[in-house]
């Protein structure tokens, strides 16, 4: 892998020969907890991956085998009041929104604890692969808080309001297997296969037409719209796809029984 972004202290950014960017939160001594610097550097990496035409997809993980991201760094909570707390939540939401809004696939490779903001980071990604020892949870109510980085909004959309309410209101942690059963994660694998499984998923996705993948991600991102509005959006995005070179190439390849060569146009 080659490093594409320099001067990072809490996050590693590497791009491999397949065009997959690996973003690693690198604070294993702090269970890869989020603070302002981590969020800022994570945001830099996401922006870099979006702008770099050589990057086809992204994997986000944590350093070590114990924690993906154990949430926000609790030490910084001592400084929060209503005004700064509001700003604190908005900043984290903005970073996670950029992940969700990426036109390239983003997969969370959850290698351990994904709690609080770490769980919210995982669910902001498009897909989630979890190590079989991973643990998920939104324990904010135990601190007198609520999830602030999108948990109250994204989690119900992902697993349903009832299950999301149970996790958020009890603050209980759940295993990777349970997370899989309720639709919170897509795959559960042994830790030694985690990154390879994430890469295999990216390879399947990035072998398809890039513009179509981006349009599908946009449609999925807005799948909480009222049905008729969502259908109008789908039709508009379908129309955009019909105007691409990749569409013509895909149809011609299918009809001529050959492998398509997509160019992202």
PDB file of C-alpha atoms in Angstrom:
ATOM      1  CA  UNK A   1       0.000   0.000   0.000  1.00  0.00           C
ATOM      2  CA  UNK A   2       1.086   3.588  -0.557  1.00  0.00           C
ATOM      3  CA  UNK A   3       0.361   6.499   1.733  1.00  0.00           C
ATOM      4  CA  UNK A   4      -1.546   9.270   0.004  1.00  0.00           C
ATOM      5  CA  UNK A   5      -2.115  11.744   2.826  1.00  0.00           C
ATOM      6  CA  UNK A   6       0.717  13.019   4.994  1.00  0.00           C
ATOM      7  CA  UNK A   7       0.945  14.745   8.388  1.00  0.00           C
ATOM      8  CA  UNK A   8      -1.795  12.617   9.939  1.00  0.00           C
ATOM      9  CA  UNK A   9      -1.357  11.809  13.634  1.00  0.00           C
ATOM     10  CA  UNK A  10      -4.479   9.890  14.658  1.00  0.00           C
ATOM     11  CA  UNK A  11      -5.602   8.339  11.366  1.00  0.00           C
ATOM     12  CA  UNK A  12      -3.741   6.329   8.726  1.00  0.00           C
ATOM     13  CA  UNK A  13      -4.623   6.637   5.047  1.00  0.00           C
ATOM     14  CA  UNK A  14      -3.348   4.159   2.454  1.00  0.00           C
ATOM     15  CA  UNK A  15      -4.369   3.316  -1.099  1.00  0.00           C
ATOM     16  CA  UNK A  16      -3.606  -0.137  -2.504  1.00  0.00           C
ATOM     17  CA  UNK A  17      -2.992  -1.261  -6.077  1.00  0.00           C
ATOM     18  CA  UNK A  18      -6.705  -2.022  -6.563  1.00  0.00           C
ATOM     19  CA  UNK A  19      -7.626   1.591  -5.843  1.00  0.00           C
ATOM     20  CA  UNK A  20      -9.072   0.844  -2.406  1.00  0.00           C
ATOM     21  CA  UNK A  21      -8.401   3.431   0.295  1.00  0.00           C
ATOM     22  CA  UNK A  22      -7.918   2.010   3.791  1.00  0.00           C
ATOM     23  CA  UNK A  23      -8.657   4.547   6.535  1.00  0.00           C
ATOM     24  CA  UNK A  24      -7.547   3.368   9.978  1.00  0.00           C
ATOM     25  CA  UNK A  25      -8.322   5.200  13.212  1.00  0.00           C
ATOM     26  CA  UNK A  26      -4.968   4.912  14.939  1.00  0.00           C
ATOM     27  CA  UNK A  27      -5.413   5.415  18.687  1.00  0.00           C
ATOM     28  CA  UNK A  28      -5.325   1.821  19.954  1.00  0.00           C
ATOM     29  CA  UNK A  29      -4.208   2.945  23.429  1.00  0.00           C
ATOM     30  CA  UNK A  30      -7.462   4.969  23.630  1.00  0.00           C
ATOM     31  CA  UNK A  31      -9.593   2.233  22.014  1.00  0.00           C
ATOM     32  CA  UNK A  32      -9.592   4.381  18.844  1.00  0.00           C
ATOM     33  CA  UNK A  33     -11.894   6.871  20.544  1.00  0.00           C
ATOM     34  CA  UNK A  34     -13.060   9.936  18.633  1.00  0.00           C
ATOM     35  CA  UNK A  35     -11.966  13.438  19.481  1.00  0.00           C
ATOM     36  CA  UNK A  36     -11.868  16.631  17.429  1.00  0.00           C
ATOM     37  CA  UNK A  37      -8.506  15.770  15.886  1.00  0.00           C
ATOM     38  CA  UNK A  38      -9.629  12.288  14.859  1.00  0.00           C
ATOM     39  CA  UNK A  39     -12.778  13.672  13.262  1.00  0.00           C
ATOM     40  CA  UNK A  40     -10.811  16.369  11.439  1.00  0.00           C
ATOM     41  CA  UNK A  41      -8.286  13.881  10.075  1.00  0.00           C
ATOM     42  CA  UNK A  42     -11.015  11.378   9.199  1.00  0.00           C
ATOM     43  CA  UNK A  43     -12.754  14.156   7.276  1.00  0.00           C
ATOM     44  CA  UNK A  44      -9.525  14.972   5.410  1.00  0.00           C
ATOM     45  CA  UNK A  45      -9.172  11.342   4.378  1.00  0.00           C
ATOM     46  CA  UNK A  46     -12.771  11.076   3.180  1.00  0.00           C
ATOM     47  CA  UNK A  47     -12.383  14.243   1.123  1.00  0.00           C
ATOM     48  CA  UNK A  48      -9.112  12.935  -0.323  1.00  0.00           C
ATOM     49  CA  UNK A  49     -10.714   9.605  -1.264  1.00  0.00           C
ATOM     50  CA  UNK A  50     -13.620  11.370  -2.937  1.00  0.00           C
ATOM     51  CA  UNK A  51     -11.409  13.691  -4.977  1.00  0.00           C
ATOM     52  CA  UNK A  52      -8.820  11.091  -6.006  1.00  0.00           C
ATOM     53  CA  UNK A  53      -9.960   9.519  -9.284  1.00  0.00           C
ATOM     54  CA  UNK A  54      -7.695   6.540  -8.614  1.00  0.00           C
ATOM     55  CA  UNK A  55      -9.718   5.614  -5.508  1.00  0.00           C
ATOM     56  CA  UNK A  56     -12.622   3.304  -6.313  1.00  0.00           C
ATOM     57  CA  UNK A  57     -13.822   2.498  -2.785  1.00  0.00           C
ATOM     58  CA  UNK A  58     -13.048   2.957   0.892  1.00  0.00           C
ATOM     59  CA  UNK A  59     -12.650   0.727   3.944  1.00  0.00           C
ATOM     60  CA  UNK A  60     -12.755   2.266   7.419  1.00  0.00           C
ATOM     61  CA  UNK A  61     -11.370   0.291  10.366  1.00  0.00           C
ATOM     62  CA  UNK A  62      -9.581   0.699  13.690  1.00  0.00           C
ATOM     63  CA  UNK A  63      -6.014  -0.121  14.697  1.00  0.00           C
ATOM     64  CA  UNK A  64      -5.519  -3.378  16.585  1.00  0.00           C
ATOM     65  CA  UNK A  65      -8.029  -6.134  17.248  1.00  0.00           C
ATOM     66  CA  UNK A  66      -9.860  -4.790  20.313  1.00  0.00           C
ATOM     67  CA  UNK A  67     -11.686  -1.716  19.076  1.00  0.00           C
ATOM     68  CA  UNK A  68     -13.075  -0.367  15.830  1.00  0.00           C
ATOM     69  CA  UNK A  69     -13.961   2.812  17.674  1.00  0.00           C
ATOM     70  CA  UNK A  70     -15.152   2.770  21.278  1.00  0.00           C
ATOM     71  CA  UNK A  71     -16.983   6.075  20.903  1.00  0.00           C
ATOM     72  CA  UNK A  72     -16.131   9.645  21.785  1.00  0.00           C
ATOM     73  CA  UNK A  73     -13.241  10.450  24.082  1.00  0.00           C
ATOM     74  CA  UNK A  74     -15.191  10.924  27.336  1.00  0.00           C
ATOM     75  CA  UNK A  75     -12.560  13.263  28.780  1.00  0.00           C
ATOM     76  CA  UNK A  76     -13.698  16.019  26.424  1.00  0.00           C
ATOM     77  CA  UNK A  77     -17.276  15.802  27.745  1.00  0.00           C
ATOM     78  CA  UNK A  78     -16.261  17.684  30.889  1.00  0.00           C
ATOM     79  CA  UNK A  79     -16.076  20.855  28.801  1.00  0.00           C
ATOM     80  CA  UNK A  80     -19.522  20.614  27.229  1.00  0.00           C
ATOM     81  CA  UNK A  81     -22.441  22.920  27.925  1.00  0.00           C
ATOM     82  CA  UNK A  82     -25.649  23.300  25.876  1.00  0.00           C
ATOM     83  CA  UNK A  83     -24.021  25.591  23.304  1.00  0.00           C
ATOM     84  CA  UNK A  84     -20.750  23.690  22.877  1.00  0.00           C
ATOM     85  CA  UNK A  85     -22.623  20.370  22.998  1.00  0.00           C
ATOM     86  CA  UNK A  86     -24.762  21.480  20.075  1.00  0.00           C
ATOM     87  CA  UNK A  87     -21.669  22.435  18.081  1.00  0.00           C
ATOM     88  CA  UNK A  88     -19.975  19.167  19.102  1.00  0.00           C
ATOM     89  CA  UNK A  89     -22.853  17.132  17.648  1.00  0.00           C
ATOM     90  CA  UNK A  90     -23.118  19.198  14.464  1.00  0.00           C
ATOM     91  CA  UNK A  91     -19.428  18.771  13.685  1.00  0.00           C
ATOM     92  CA  UNK A  92     -19.491  15.002  14.075  1.00  0.00           C
ATOM     93  CA  UNK A  93     -22.680  14.804  12.033  1.00  0.00           C
ATOM     94  CA  UNK A  94     -21.083  16.814   9.220  1.00  0.00           C
ATOM     95  CA  UNK A  95     -18.138  14.405   9.011  1.00  0.00           C
ATOM     96  CA  UNK A  96     -20.370  11.325   9.082  1.00  0.00           C
ATOM     97  CA  UNK A  97     -22.708  12.892   6.505  1.00  0.00           C
ATOM     98  CA  UNK A  98     -19.759  13.171   4.126  1.00  0.00           C
ATOM     99  CA  UNK A  99     -19.130   9.461   4.559  1.00  0.00           C
ATOM    100  CA  UNK A 100     -22.763   8.591   3.845  1.00  0.00           C
ATOM    101  CA  UNK A 101     -22.837  10.956   0.863  1.00  0.00           C
ATOM    102  CA  UNK A 102     -19.722   9.479  -0.765  1.00  0.00           C
ATOM    103  CA  UNK A 103     -20.417   8.509  -4.394  1.00  0.00           C
ATOM    104  CA  UNK A 104     -17.956   5.628  -3.939  1.00  0.00           C
ATOM    105  CA  UNK A 105     -18.736   2.605  -1.742  1.00  0.00           C
ATOM    106  CA  UNK A 106     -17.584   2.840   1.880  1.00  0.00           C
ATOM    107  CA  UNK A 107     -17.359  -0.301   4.017  1.00  0.00           C
ATOM    108  CA  UNK A 108     -16.822  -0.377   7.777  1.00  0.00           C
ATOM    109  CA  UNK A 109     -14.536  -3.246   8.801  1.00  0.00           C
ATOM    110  CA  UNK A 110     -15.524  -3.496  12.462  1.00  0.00           C
ATOM    111  CA  UNK A 111     -12.629  -5.151  14.252  1.00  0.00           C
ATOM    112  CA  UNK A 112     -13.856  -4.872  17.860  1.00  0.00           C
ATOM    113  CA  UNK A 113     -15.885  -2.479  20.007  1.00  0.00           C
ATOM    114  CA  UNK A 114     -18.152  -0.134  18.024  1.00  0.00           C
ATOM    115  CA  UNK A 115     -19.829   1.877  20.754  1.00  0.00           C
ATOM    116  CA  UNK A 116     -21.494   5.277  20.785  1.00  0.00           C
ATOM    117  CA  UNK A 117     -19.869   7.394  18.103  1.00  0.00           C
ATOM    118  CA  UNK A 118     -18.103   4.265  16.858  1.00  0.00           C
ATOM    119  CA  UNK A 119     -21.419   2.569  16.176  1.00  0.00           C
ATOM    120  CA  UNK A 120     -22.628   5.773  14.528  1.00  0.00           C
ATOM    121  CA  UNK A 121     -19.504   5.813  12.353  1.00  0.00           C
ATOM    122  CA  UNK A 122     -20.172   2.236  11.264  1.00  0.00           C
ATOM    123  CA  UNK A 123     -23.797   2.900  10.343  1.00  0.00           C
ATOM    124  CA  UNK A 124     -22.807   6.011   8.368  1.00  0.00           C
ATOM    125  CA  UNK A 125     -20.883   3.663   6.050  1.00  0.00           C
ATOM    126  CA  UNK A 126     -22.737   1.965   3.216  1.00  0.00           C
ATOM    127  CA  UNK A 127     -21.939  -1.602   4.331  1.00  0.00           C
ATOM    128  CA  UNK A 128     -20.578  -3.209   7.498  1.00  0.00           C
ATOM    129  CA  UNK A 129     -18.400  -6.289   7.898  1.00  0.00           C
ATOM    130  CA  UNK A 130     -17.786  -7.328  11.509  1.00  0.00           C
ATOM    131  CA  UNK A 131     -15.247  -9.557  13.190  1.00  0.00           C
ATOM    132  CA  UNK A 132     -17.017 -12.302  15.134  1.00  0.00           C
ATOM    133  CA  UNK A 133     -15.902 -10.795  18.468  1.00  0.00           C
ATOM    134  CA  UNK A 134     -17.147  -7.281  17.614  1.00  0.00           C
ATOM    135  CA  UNK A 135     -19.586  -5.546  19.975  1.00  0.00           C
ATOM    136  CA  UNK A 136     -22.062  -2.808  19.065  1.00  0.00           C
ATOM    137  CA  UNK A 137     -24.004  -0.377  21.223  1.00  0.00           C
ATOM    138  CA  UNK A 138     -25.331   3.126  21.809  1.00  0.00           C
ATOM    139  CA  UNK A 139     -24.654   3.599  25.558  1.00  0.00           C
ATOM    140  CA  UNK A 140     -25.061   7.379  25.658  1.00  0.00           C
ATOM    141  CA  UNK A 141     -28.049   7.331  28.044  1.00  0.00           C
ATOM    142  CA  UNK A 142     -25.738   5.838  30.681  1.00  0.00           C
ATOM    143  CA  UNK A 143     -23.841   9.155  30.557  1.00  0.00           C
ATOM    144  CA  UNK A 144     -26.960  11.298  30.634  1.00  0.00           C
ATOM    145  CA  UNK A 145     -26.731  11.907  26.885  1.00  0.00           C
ATOM    146  CA  UNK A 146     -28.320  10.739  23.659  1.00  0.00           C
ATOM    147  CA  UNK A 147     -26.535   9.701  20.468  1.00  0.00           C
ATOM    148  CA  UNK A 148     -25.374  12.884  18.757  1.00  0.00           C
ATOM    149  CA  UNK A 149     -23.645  11.776  15.559  1.00  0.00           C
ATOM    150  CA  UNK A 150     -26.715  10.397  13.775  1.00  0.00           C
ATOM    151  CA  UNK A 151     -27.607   7.332  15.850  1.00  0.00           C
ATOM    152  CA  UNK A 152     -31.207   8.359  16.564  1.00  0.00           C
ATOM    153  CA  UNK A 153     -31.789   8.923  12.834  1.00  0.00           C
ATOM    154  CA  UNK A 154     -29.736   6.316  10.969  1.00  0.00           C
ATOM    155  CA  UNK A 155     -30.226   3.369  13.316  1.00  0.00           C
ATOM    156  CA  UNK A 156     -34.059   3.282  13.004  1.00  0.00           C
ATOM    157  CA  UNK A 157     -33.724   3.498   9.219  1.00  0.00           C
ATOM    158  CA  UNK A 158     -31.344   0.543   9.280  1.00  0.00           C
ATOM    159  CA  UNK A 159     -32.952  -1.876  11.763  1.00  0.00           C
ATOM    160  CA  UNK A 160     -36.411  -0.440  12.433  1.00  0.00           C
ATOM    161  CA  UNK A 161     -37.695   1.913  15.117  1.00  0.00           C
ATOM    162  CA  UNK A 162     -38.510  -0.740  17.724  1.00  0.00           C
ATOM    163  CA  UNK A 163     -35.087  -2.386  17.779  1.00  0.00           C
ATOM    164  CA  UNK A 164     -33.339   0.985  17.548  1.00  0.00           C
ATOM    165  CA  UNK A 165     -35.383   2.247  20.501  1.00  0.00           C
ATOM    166  CA  UNK A 166     -34.373  -0.775  22.560  1.00  0.00           C
ATOM    167  CA  UNK A 167     -30.668  -0.300  21.853  1.00  0.00           C
ATOM    168  CA  UNK A 168     -30.714   3.453  22.415  1.00  0.00           C
ATOM    169  CA  UNK A 169     -32.983   3.517  25.480  1.00  0.00           C
ATOM    170  CA  UNK A 170     -31.332   0.621  27.330  1.00  0.00           C
ATOM    171  CA  UNK A 171     -27.781   1.401  26.253  1.00  0.00           C
ATOM    172  CA  UNK A 172     -27.147  -2.338  26.038  1.00  0.00           C
ATOM    173  CA  UNK A 173     -24.346  -3.838  23.972  1.00  0.00           C
ATOM    174  CA  UNK A 174     -24.992  -6.544  21.412  1.00  0.00           C
ATOM    175  CA  UNK A 175     -22.767  -9.160  19.790  1.00  0.00           C
ATOM    176  CA  UNK A 176     -21.758  -9.226  16.146  1.00  0.00           C
ATOM    177  CA  UNK A 177     -24.029 -12.245  15.613  1.00  0.00           C
ATOM    178  CA  UNK A 178     -27.041 -10.433  17.008  1.00  0.00           C
ATOM    179  CA  UNK A 179     -26.117  -7.363  14.978  1.00  0.00           C
ATOM    180  CA  UNK A 180     -26.145  -9.571  11.873  1.00  0.00           C
ATOM    181  CA  UNK A 181     -29.515 -11.089  12.765  1.00  0.00           C
ATOM    182  CA  UNK A 182     -31.176  -7.673  13.085  1.00  0.00           C
ATOM    183  CA  UNK A 183     -29.596  -6.291   9.911  1.00  0.00           C
ATOM    184  CA  UNK A 184     -27.073  -3.975  11.526  1.00  0.00           C
ATOM    185  CA  UNK A 185     -24.144  -5.697   9.778  1.00  0.00           C
ATOM    186  CA  UNK A 186     -23.854  -7.463   6.420  1.00  0.00           C
ATOM    187  CA  UNK A 187     -21.230 -10.100   7.215  1.00  0.00           C
ATOM    188  CA  UNK A 188     -19.632 -11.629  10.322  1.00  0.00           C
ATOM    189  CA  UNK A 189     -16.241 -13.279   9.850  1.00  0.00           C
ATOM    190  CA  UNK A 190     -13.186 -14.273  11.911  1.00  0.00           C
ATOM    191  CA  UNK A 191     -10.875 -11.319  12.560  1.00  0.00           C
ATOM    192  CA  UNK A 192      -8.180 -12.757  10.278  1.00  0.00           C
ATOM    193  CA  UNK A 193     -10.586 -12.595   7.311  1.00  0.00           C
ATOM    194  CA  UNK A 194     -12.067  -9.181   8.088  1.00  0.00           C
ATOM    195  CA  UNK A 195     -10.160  -6.926   5.694  1.00  0.00           C
ATOM    196  CA  UNK A 196     -10.067  -9.546   2.949  1.00  0.00           C
ATOM    197  CA  UNK A 197     -13.861  -9.885   3.148  1.00  0.00           C
ATOM    198  CA  UNK A 198     -14.283  -6.105   2.981  1.00  0.00           C
ATOM    199  CA  UNK A 199     -11.985  -5.979  -0.057  1.00  0.00           C
ATOM    200  CA  UNK A 200     -13.890  -8.808  -1.751  1.00  0.00           C
ATOM    201  CA  UNK A 201     -17.128  -6.855  -1.332  1.00  0.00           C
ATOM    202  CA  UNK A 202     -15.495  -3.739  -2.749  1.00  0.00           C
ATOM    203  CA  UNK A 203     -14.172  -5.721  -5.701  1.00  0.00           C
ATOM    204  CA  UNK A 204     -17.675  -6.983  -6.494  1.00  0.00           C
ATOM    205  CA  UNK A 205     -19.125  -3.471  -6.290  1.00  0.00           C
ATOM    206  CA  UNK A 206     -16.345  -1.690  -8.172  1.00  0.00           C
ATOM    207  CA  UNK A 207     -16.481  -4.210 -11.022  1.00  0.00           C
ATOM    208  CA  UNK A 208     -19.848  -2.658 -11.910  1.00  0.00           C
ATOM    209  CA  UNK A 209     -20.489   0.636 -13.707  1.00  0.00           C
ATOM    210  CA  UNK A 210     -19.120   3.422 -11.452  1.00  0.00           C
ATOM    211  CA  UNK A 211     -21.745   6.004 -12.386  1.00  0.00           C
ATOM    212  CA  UNK A 212     -24.545   3.490 -11.801  1.00  0.00           C
ATOM    213  CA  UNK A 213     -23.069   2.614  -8.393  1.00  0.00           C
ATOM    214  CA  UNK A 214     -22.947   6.312  -7.459  1.00  0.00           C
ATOM    215  CA  UNK A 215     -26.545   6.836  -8.585  1.00  0.00           C
ATOM    216  CA  UNK A 216     -27.696   3.743  -6.682  1.00  0.00           C
ATOM    217  CA  UNK A 217     -25.947   5.019  -3.541  1.00  0.00           C
ATOM    218  CA  UNK A 218     -27.757   8.343  -3.909  1.00  0.00           C
ATOM    219  CA  UNK A 219     -31.118   6.600  -4.304  1.00  0.00           C
ATOM    220  CA  UNK A 220     -30.448   4.370  -1.296  1.00  0.00           C
ATOM    221  CA  UNK A 221     -29.361   7.333   0.804  1.00  0.00           C
ATOM    222  CA  UNK A 222     -32.764   8.931   0.266  1.00  0.00           C
ATOM    223  CA  UNK A 223     -34.788   5.734   0.646  1.00  0.00           C
ATOM    224  CA  UNK A 224     -36.550   7.190   3.696  1.00  0.00           C
ATOM    225  CA  UNK A 225     -38.460   9.640   1.491  1.00  0.00           C
ATOM    226  CA  UNK A 226     -42.232   9.215   1.144  1.00  0.00           C
ATOM    227  CA  UNK A 227     -42.808   6.488  -1.449  1.00  0.00           C
ATOM    228  CA  UNK A 228     -44.063   8.644  -4.310  1.00  0.00           C
ATOM    229  CA  UNK A 229     -41.291  11.180  -3.826  1.00  0.00           C
ATOM    230  CA  UNK A 230     -38.740   8.383  -3.650  1.00  0.00           C
ATOM    231  CA  UNK A 231     -40.084   6.840  -6.840  1.00  0.00           C
ATOM    232  CA  UNK A 232     -39.779  10.183  -8.634  1.00  0.00           C
ATOM    233  CA  UNK A 233     -36.163  10.405  -7.480  1.00  0.00           C
ATOM    234  CA  UNK A 234     -35.500   6.840  -8.637  1.00  0.00           C
ATOM    235  CA  UNK A 235     -36.954   7.576 -12.069  1.00  0.00           C
ATOM    236  CA  UNK A 236     -34.840  10.726 -12.415  1.00  0.00           C
ATOM    237  CA  UNK A 237     -31.658   8.869 -11.452  1.00  0.00           C
ATOM    238  CA  UNK A 238     -32.599   5.996 -13.788  1.00  0.00           C
ATOM    239  CA  UNK A 239     -32.884   8.547 -16.579  1.00  0.00           C
ATOM    240  CA  UNK A 240     -29.430   9.910 -15.741  1.00  0.00           C
ATOM    241  CA  UNK A 241     -28.005   6.391 -15.959  1.00  0.00           C
ATOM    242  CA  UNK A 242     -29.541   5.968 -19.416  1.00  0.00           C
ATOM    243  CA  UNK A 243     -27.460   8.894 -20.650  1.00  0.00           C
ATOM    244  CA  UNK A 244     -24.095   7.368 -19.748  1.00  0.00           C
ATOM    245  CA  UNK A 245     -21.528   5.608 -21.909  1.00  0.00           C
ATOM    246  CA  UNK A 246     -21.392   2.847 -19.303  1.00  0.00           C
ATOM    247  CA  UNK A 247     -25.090   2.131 -19.860  1.00  0.00           C
ATOM    248  CA  UNK A 248     -24.560   1.665 -23.582  1.00  0.00           C
ATOM    249  CA  UNK A 249     -21.471  -0.442 -22.925  1.00  0.00           C
ATOM    250  CA  UNK A 250     -23.301  -2.630 -20.391  1.00  0.00           C
ATOM    251  CA  UNK A 251     -26.218  -3.311 -22.724  1.00  0.00           C
ATOM    252  CA  UNK A 252     -23.958  -3.997 -25.716  1.00  0.00           C
ATOM    253  CA  UNK A 253     -21.764  -6.344 -23.639  1.00  0.00           C
ATOM    254  CA  UNK A 254     -24.807  -8.246 -22.391  1.00  0.00           C
ATOM    255  CA  UNK A 255     -26.311  -8.644 -25.854  1.00  0.00           C
ATOM    256  CA  UNK A 256     -22.980  -9.745 -27.312  1.00  0.00           C
ATOM    257  CA  UNK A 257     -22.177 -12.037 -24.403  1.00  0.00           C
ATOM    258  CA  UNK A 258     -18.909 -10.380 -23.465  1.00  0.00           C
ATOM    259  CA  UNK A 259     -17.536  -8.788 -20.323  1.00  0.00           C
ATOM    260  CA  UNK A 260     -18.271  -5.047 -20.147  1.00  0.00           C
ATOM    261  CA  UNK A 261     -15.470  -2.505 -19.947  1.00  0.00           C
ATOM    262  CA  UNK A 262     -16.809   0.372 -17.886  1.00  0.00           C
ATOM    263  CA  UNK A 263     -15.101   3.772 -18.004  1.00  0.00           C
ATOM    264  CA  UNK A 264     -17.117   5.692 -15.428  1.00  0.00           C
ATOM    265  CA  UNK A 265     -18.696   7.960 -18.012  1.00  0.00           C
TER     266      UNK A 265
END
